[in-house]
mmCIF file of C-alpha atoms in Angstrom:
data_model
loop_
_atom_site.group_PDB
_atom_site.id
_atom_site.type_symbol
_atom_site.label_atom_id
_atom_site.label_comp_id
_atom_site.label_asym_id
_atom_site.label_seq_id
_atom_site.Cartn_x
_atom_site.Cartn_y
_atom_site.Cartn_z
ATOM 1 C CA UNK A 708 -6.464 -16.477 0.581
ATOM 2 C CA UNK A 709 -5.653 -13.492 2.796
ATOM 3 C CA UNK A 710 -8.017 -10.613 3.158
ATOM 4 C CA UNK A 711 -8.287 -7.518 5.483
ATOM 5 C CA UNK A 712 -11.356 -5.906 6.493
ATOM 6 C CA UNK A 713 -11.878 -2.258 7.419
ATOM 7 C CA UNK A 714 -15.453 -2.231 8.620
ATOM 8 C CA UNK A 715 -15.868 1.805 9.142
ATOM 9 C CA UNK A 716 -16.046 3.619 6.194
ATOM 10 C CA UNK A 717 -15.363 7.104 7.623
ATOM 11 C CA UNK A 718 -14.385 7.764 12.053
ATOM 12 C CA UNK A 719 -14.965 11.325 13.156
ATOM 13 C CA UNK A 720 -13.355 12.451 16.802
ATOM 14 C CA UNK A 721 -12.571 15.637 18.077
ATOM 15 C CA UNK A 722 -9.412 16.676 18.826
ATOM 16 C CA UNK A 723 -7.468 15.317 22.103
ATOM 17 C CA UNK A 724 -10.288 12.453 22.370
ATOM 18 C CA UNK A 725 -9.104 8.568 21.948
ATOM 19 C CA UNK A 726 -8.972 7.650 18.240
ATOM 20 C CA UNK A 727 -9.628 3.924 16.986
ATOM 21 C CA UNK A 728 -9.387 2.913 13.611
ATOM 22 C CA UNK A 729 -10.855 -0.747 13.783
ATOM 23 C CA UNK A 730 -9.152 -3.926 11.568
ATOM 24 C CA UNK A 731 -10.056 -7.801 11.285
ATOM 25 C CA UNK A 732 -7.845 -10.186 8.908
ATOM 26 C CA UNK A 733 -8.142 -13.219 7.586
ATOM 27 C CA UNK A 734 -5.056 -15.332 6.646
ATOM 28 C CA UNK A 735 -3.808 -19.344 7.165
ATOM 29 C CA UNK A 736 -1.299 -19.259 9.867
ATOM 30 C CA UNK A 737 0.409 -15.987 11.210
ATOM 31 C CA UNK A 738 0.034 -12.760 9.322
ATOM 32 C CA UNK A 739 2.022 -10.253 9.508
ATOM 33 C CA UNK A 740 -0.208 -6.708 10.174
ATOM 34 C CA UNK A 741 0.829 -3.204 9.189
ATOM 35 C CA UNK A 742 -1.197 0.315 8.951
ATOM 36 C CA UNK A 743 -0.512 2.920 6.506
ATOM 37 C CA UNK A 744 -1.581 6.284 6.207
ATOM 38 C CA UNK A 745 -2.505 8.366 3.059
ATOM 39 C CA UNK A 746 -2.549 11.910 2.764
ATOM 40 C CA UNK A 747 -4.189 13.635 -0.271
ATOM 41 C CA UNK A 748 -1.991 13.114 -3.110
ATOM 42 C CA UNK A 749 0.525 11.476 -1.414
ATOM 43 C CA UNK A 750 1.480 7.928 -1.114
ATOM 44 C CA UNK A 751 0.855 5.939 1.699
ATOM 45 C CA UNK A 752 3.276 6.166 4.842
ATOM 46 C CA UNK A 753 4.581 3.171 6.693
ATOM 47 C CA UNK A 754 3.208 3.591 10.454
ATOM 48 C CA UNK A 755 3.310 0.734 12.323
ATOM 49 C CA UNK A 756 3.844 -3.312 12.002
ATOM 50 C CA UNK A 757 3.336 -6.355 13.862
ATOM 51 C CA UNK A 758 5.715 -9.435 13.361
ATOM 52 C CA UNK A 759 5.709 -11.171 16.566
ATOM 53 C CA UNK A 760 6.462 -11.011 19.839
ATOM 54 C CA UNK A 761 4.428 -8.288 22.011
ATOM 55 C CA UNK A 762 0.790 -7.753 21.020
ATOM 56 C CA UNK A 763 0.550 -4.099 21.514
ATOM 57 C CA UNK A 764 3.185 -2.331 18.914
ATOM 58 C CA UNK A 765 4.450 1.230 18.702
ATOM 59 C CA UNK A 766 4.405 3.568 15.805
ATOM 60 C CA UNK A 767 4.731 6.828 14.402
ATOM 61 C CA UNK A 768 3.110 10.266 15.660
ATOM 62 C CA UNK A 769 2.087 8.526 18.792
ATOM 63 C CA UNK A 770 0.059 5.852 17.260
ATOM 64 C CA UNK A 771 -0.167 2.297 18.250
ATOM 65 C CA UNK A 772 -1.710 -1.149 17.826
ATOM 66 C CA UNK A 773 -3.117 -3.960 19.189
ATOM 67 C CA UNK A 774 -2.872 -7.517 17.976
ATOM 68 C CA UNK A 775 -5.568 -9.834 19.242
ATOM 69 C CA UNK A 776 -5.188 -13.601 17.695
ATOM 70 C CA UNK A 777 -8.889 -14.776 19.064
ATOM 71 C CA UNK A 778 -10.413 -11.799 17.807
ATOM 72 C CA UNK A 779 -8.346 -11.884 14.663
ATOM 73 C CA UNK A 780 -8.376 -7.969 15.032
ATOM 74 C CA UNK A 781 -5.053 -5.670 14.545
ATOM 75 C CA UNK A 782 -6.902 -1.973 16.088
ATOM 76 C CA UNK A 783 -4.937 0.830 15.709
ATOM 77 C CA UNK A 784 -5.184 3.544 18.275
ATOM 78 C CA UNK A 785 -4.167 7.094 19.017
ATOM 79 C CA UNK A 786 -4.737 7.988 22.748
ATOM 80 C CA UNK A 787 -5.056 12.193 21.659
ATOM 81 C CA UNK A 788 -6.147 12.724 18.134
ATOM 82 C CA UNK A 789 -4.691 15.464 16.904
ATOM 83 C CA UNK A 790 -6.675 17.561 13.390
ATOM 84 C CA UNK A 791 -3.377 16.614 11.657
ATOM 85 C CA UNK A 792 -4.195 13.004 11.882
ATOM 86 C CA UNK A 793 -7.241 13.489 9.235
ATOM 87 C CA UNK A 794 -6.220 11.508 6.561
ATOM 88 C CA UNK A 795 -6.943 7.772 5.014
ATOM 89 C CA UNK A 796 -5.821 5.217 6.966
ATOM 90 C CA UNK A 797 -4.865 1.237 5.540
ATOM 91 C CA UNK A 798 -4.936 -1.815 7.395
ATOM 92 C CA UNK A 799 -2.393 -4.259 5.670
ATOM 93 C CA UNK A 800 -1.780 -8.174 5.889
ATOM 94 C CA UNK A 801 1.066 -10.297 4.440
ATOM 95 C CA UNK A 802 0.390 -14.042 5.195
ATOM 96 C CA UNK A 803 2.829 -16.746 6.084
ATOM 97 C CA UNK A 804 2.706 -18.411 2.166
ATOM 98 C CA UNK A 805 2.552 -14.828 0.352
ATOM 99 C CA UNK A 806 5.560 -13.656 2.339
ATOM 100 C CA UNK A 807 5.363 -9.952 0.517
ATOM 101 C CA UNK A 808 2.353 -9.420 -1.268
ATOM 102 C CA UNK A 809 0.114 -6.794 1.349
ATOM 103 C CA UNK A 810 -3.938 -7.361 1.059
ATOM 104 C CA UNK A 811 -4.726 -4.287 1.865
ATOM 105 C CA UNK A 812 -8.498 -3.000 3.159
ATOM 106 C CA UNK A 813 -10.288 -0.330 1.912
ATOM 107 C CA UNK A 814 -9.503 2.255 3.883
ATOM 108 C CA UNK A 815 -11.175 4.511 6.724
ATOM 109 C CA UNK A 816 -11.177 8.220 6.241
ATOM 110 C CA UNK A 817 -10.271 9.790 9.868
ATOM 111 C CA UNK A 818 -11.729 12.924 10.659
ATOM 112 C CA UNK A 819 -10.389 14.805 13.303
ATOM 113 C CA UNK A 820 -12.309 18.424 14.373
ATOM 114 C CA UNK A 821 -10.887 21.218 16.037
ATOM 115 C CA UNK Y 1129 17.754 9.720 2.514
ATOM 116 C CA UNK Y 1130 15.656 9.857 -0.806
ATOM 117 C CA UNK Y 1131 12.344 8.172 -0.465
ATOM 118 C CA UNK Y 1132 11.033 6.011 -3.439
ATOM 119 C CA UNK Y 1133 10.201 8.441 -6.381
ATOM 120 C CA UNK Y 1134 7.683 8.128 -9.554
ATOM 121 C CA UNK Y 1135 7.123 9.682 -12.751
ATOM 122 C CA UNK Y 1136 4.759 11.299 -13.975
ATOM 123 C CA UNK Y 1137 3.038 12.364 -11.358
ATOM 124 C CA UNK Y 1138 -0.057 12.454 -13.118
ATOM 125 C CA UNK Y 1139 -0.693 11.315 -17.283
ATOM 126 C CA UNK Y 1140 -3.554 11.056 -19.309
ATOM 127 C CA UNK Y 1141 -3.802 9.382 -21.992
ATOM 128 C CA UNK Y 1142 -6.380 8.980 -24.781
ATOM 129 C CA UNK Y 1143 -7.578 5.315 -24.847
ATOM 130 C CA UNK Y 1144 -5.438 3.080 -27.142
ATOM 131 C CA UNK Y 1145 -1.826 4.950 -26.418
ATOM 132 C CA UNK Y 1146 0.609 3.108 -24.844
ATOM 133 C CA UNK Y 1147 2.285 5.076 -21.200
ATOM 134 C CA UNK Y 1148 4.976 4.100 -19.326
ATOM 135 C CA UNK Y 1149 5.410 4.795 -16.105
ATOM 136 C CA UNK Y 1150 8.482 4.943 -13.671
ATOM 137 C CA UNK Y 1151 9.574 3.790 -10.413
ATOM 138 C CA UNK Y 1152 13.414 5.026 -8.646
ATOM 139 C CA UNK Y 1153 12.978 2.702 -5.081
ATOM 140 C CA UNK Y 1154 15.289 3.372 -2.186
ATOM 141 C CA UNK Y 1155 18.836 3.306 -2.669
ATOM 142 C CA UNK Y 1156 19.873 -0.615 -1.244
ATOM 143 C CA UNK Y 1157 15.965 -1.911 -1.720
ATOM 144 C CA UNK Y 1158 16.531 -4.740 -3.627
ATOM 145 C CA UNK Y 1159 12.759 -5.762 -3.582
ATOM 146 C CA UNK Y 1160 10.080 -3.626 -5.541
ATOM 147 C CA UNK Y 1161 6.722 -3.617 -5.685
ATOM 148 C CA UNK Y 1162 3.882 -2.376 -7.976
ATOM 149 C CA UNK Y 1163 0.591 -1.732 -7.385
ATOM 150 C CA UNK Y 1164 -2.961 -0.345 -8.866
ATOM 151 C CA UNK Y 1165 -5.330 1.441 -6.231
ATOM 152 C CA UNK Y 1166 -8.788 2.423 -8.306
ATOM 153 C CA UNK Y 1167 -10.675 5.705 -6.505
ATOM 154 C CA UNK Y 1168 -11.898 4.410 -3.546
ATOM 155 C CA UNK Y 1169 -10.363 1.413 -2.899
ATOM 156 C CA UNK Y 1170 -7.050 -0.080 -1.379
ATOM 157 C CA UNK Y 1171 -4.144 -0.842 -3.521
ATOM 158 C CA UNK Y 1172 -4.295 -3.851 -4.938
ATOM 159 C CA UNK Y 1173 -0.707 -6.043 -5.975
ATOM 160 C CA UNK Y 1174 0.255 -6.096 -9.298
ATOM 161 C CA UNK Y 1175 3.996 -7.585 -9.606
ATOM 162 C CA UNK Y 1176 6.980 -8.427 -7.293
ATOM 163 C CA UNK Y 1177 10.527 -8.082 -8.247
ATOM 164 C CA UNK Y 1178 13.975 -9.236 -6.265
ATOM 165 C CA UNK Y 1179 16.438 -7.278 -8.229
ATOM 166 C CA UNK Y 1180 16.360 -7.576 -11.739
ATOM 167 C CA UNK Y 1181 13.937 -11.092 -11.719
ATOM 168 C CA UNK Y 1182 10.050 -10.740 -11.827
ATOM 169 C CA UNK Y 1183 9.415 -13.242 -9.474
ATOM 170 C CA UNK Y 1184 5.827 -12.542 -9.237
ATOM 171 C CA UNK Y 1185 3.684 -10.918 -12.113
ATOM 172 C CA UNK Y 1186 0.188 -12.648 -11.095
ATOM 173 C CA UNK Y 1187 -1.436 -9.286 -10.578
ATOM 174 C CA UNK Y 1188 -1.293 -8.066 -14.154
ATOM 175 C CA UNK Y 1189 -4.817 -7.527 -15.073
ATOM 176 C CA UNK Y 1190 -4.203 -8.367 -18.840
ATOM 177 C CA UNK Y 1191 -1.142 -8.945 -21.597
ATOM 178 C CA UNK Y 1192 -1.762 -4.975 -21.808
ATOM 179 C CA UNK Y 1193 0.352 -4.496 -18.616
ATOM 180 C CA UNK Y 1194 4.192 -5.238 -18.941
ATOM 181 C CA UNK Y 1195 6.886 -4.247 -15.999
ATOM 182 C CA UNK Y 1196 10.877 -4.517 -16.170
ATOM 183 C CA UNK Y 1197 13.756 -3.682 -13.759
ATOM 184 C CA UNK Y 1198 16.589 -4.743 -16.484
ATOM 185 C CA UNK Y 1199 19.394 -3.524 -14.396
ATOM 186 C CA UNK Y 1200 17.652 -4.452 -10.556
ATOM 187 C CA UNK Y 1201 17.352 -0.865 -9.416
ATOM 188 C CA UNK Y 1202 14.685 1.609 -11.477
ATOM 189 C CA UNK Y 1203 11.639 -0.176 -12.845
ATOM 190 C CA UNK Y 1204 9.048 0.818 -15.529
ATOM 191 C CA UNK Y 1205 5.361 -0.266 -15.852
ATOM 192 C CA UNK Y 1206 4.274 -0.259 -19.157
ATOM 193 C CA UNK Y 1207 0.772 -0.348 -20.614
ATOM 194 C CA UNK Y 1208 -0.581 -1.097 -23.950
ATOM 195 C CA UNK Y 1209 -3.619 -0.039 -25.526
ATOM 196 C CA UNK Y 1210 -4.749 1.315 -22.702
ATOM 197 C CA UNK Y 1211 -8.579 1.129 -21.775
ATOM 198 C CA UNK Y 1212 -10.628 3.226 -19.900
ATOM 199 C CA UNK Y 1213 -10.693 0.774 -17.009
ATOM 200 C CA UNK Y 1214 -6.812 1.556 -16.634
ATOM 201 C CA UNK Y 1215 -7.519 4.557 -14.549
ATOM 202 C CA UNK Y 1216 -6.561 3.979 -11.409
ATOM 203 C CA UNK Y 1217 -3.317 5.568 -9.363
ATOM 204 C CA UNK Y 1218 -0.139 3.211 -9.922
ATOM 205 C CA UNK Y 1219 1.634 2.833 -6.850
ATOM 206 C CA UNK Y 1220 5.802 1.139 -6.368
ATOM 207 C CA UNK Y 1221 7.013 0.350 -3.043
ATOM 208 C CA UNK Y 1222 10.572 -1.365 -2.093
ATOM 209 C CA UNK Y 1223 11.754 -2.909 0.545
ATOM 210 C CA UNK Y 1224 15.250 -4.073 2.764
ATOM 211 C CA UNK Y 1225 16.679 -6.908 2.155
ATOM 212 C CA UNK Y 1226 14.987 -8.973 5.252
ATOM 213 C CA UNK Y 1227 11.953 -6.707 6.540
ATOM 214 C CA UNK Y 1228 9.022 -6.646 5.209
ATOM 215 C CA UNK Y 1229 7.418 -3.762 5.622
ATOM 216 C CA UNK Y 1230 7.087 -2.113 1.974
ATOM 217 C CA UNK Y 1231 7.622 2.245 1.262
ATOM 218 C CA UNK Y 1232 5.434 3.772 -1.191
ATOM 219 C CA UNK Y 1233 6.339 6.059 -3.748
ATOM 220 C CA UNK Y 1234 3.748 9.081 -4.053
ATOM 221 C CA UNK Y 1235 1.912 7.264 -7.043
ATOM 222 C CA UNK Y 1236 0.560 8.092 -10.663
ATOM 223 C CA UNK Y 1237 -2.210 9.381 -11.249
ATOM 224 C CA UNK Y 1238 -3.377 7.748 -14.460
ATOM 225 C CA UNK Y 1239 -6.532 9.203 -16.544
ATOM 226 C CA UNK Y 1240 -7.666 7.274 -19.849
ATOM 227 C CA UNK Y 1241 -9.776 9.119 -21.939
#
């Protein structure tokens, strides 16, 4: 079975510090990652993805991730939050046998202050 | 272009009416995708469809919940006798033919009172 885990409920920063949004997975084999990002009563919105190949991936609005296979972690980072970025944010995992069903965590509610 | 559109936004329905709800992917997706995300929580998969076949309907809480995409493009997810427990916010996604990262529609909201 394949299962993400989103151990921060809620991450408050202030604007134009480092955000990190912190992600572990567990899958057989290699997952593909993603992050999403939901604003209120919206749907989610594709940011970033991780396939293969590099470990540190490029997204949307400046964010980006980090794959780490020991750690089994998939961090996604912002270098200058911005109060725009508050919204809930979704780790995502697709695993090698389930090759399009996401696991998806539970979220963690980004806070940024002005 | 058009992202993947729902309707109703939001519906609420007194326990024991049927709803139907409606997902319009991406023009070219032929993959689509629903999903039930309960307050609080991540989404969590309900069914999988490659054009017009239901390849994966494991999800499905109960007989209750029935989805179709007769014609491989827009795809309705119906429920039965719906039960308090149904509230949640019913998400569709699709996908390109290749990638696999899925686009979400903006959801419905669904209340069962």
């Amino acid at each position: 079975a394949q299962s993400v885990a989103q151990p921060e409920d809620q991450v408050n920063v202030a604007e134009g510090n480092p955000l990190t949004v912190k992600c572990t997975y567990s899958v057989s084999g290699n997952p593909y990652l993603f992050w999403y990002v939901q604003y209120p009563n919206r749907g989610l919105q594709f940011l970033l993805k991780y396939i293969t190949g590099d470990n540190l991936v490029k997204g949307s609005y400046g964010f980006e991730a980090e794959f780490n296979k020991s750690q089994t972690s998939f961090h996604l980072k912002k270098p200058s939050a911005l109060v725009s970025d508050s919204a809930l944010y979704f780790c995502a995992v697709i695993g090698p046998r389930n090759d399009y069903k996401l696991s998806f965590g539970a979220g963690t509610t980004v806070t940024v202050r002005a | 272009g058009a992202g993947v559109s729902q309707s109703p936004r939001y519906k609420v329905a007194k326990r024991g009416q049927d709803v139907a709800l409606r997902c319009d992917p991406i023009s070219g997706h032929v993959s689509l995708f629903w999903y039930q995300q309960a307050l609080g929580q991540g989404p969590e998969f309900l069914t999988y469809f490659q054009n017009e076949a239901q390849l994966d309907k494991s999800g499905l809480p109960s007989d209750r919940f029935f989805a179709e995409r007769p014609e491989g493009s827009v795809s309705t997810l119906k429920i039965q006798r719906t039960q308090q427990e149904d509230s949640a916010v019913y998400l569709c996604a699709s996908s390109r033919p290749g990638t696999p990262e899925q686009y979400f529609g903006p959801g419905t909201r669904l209340t069962v009172t």
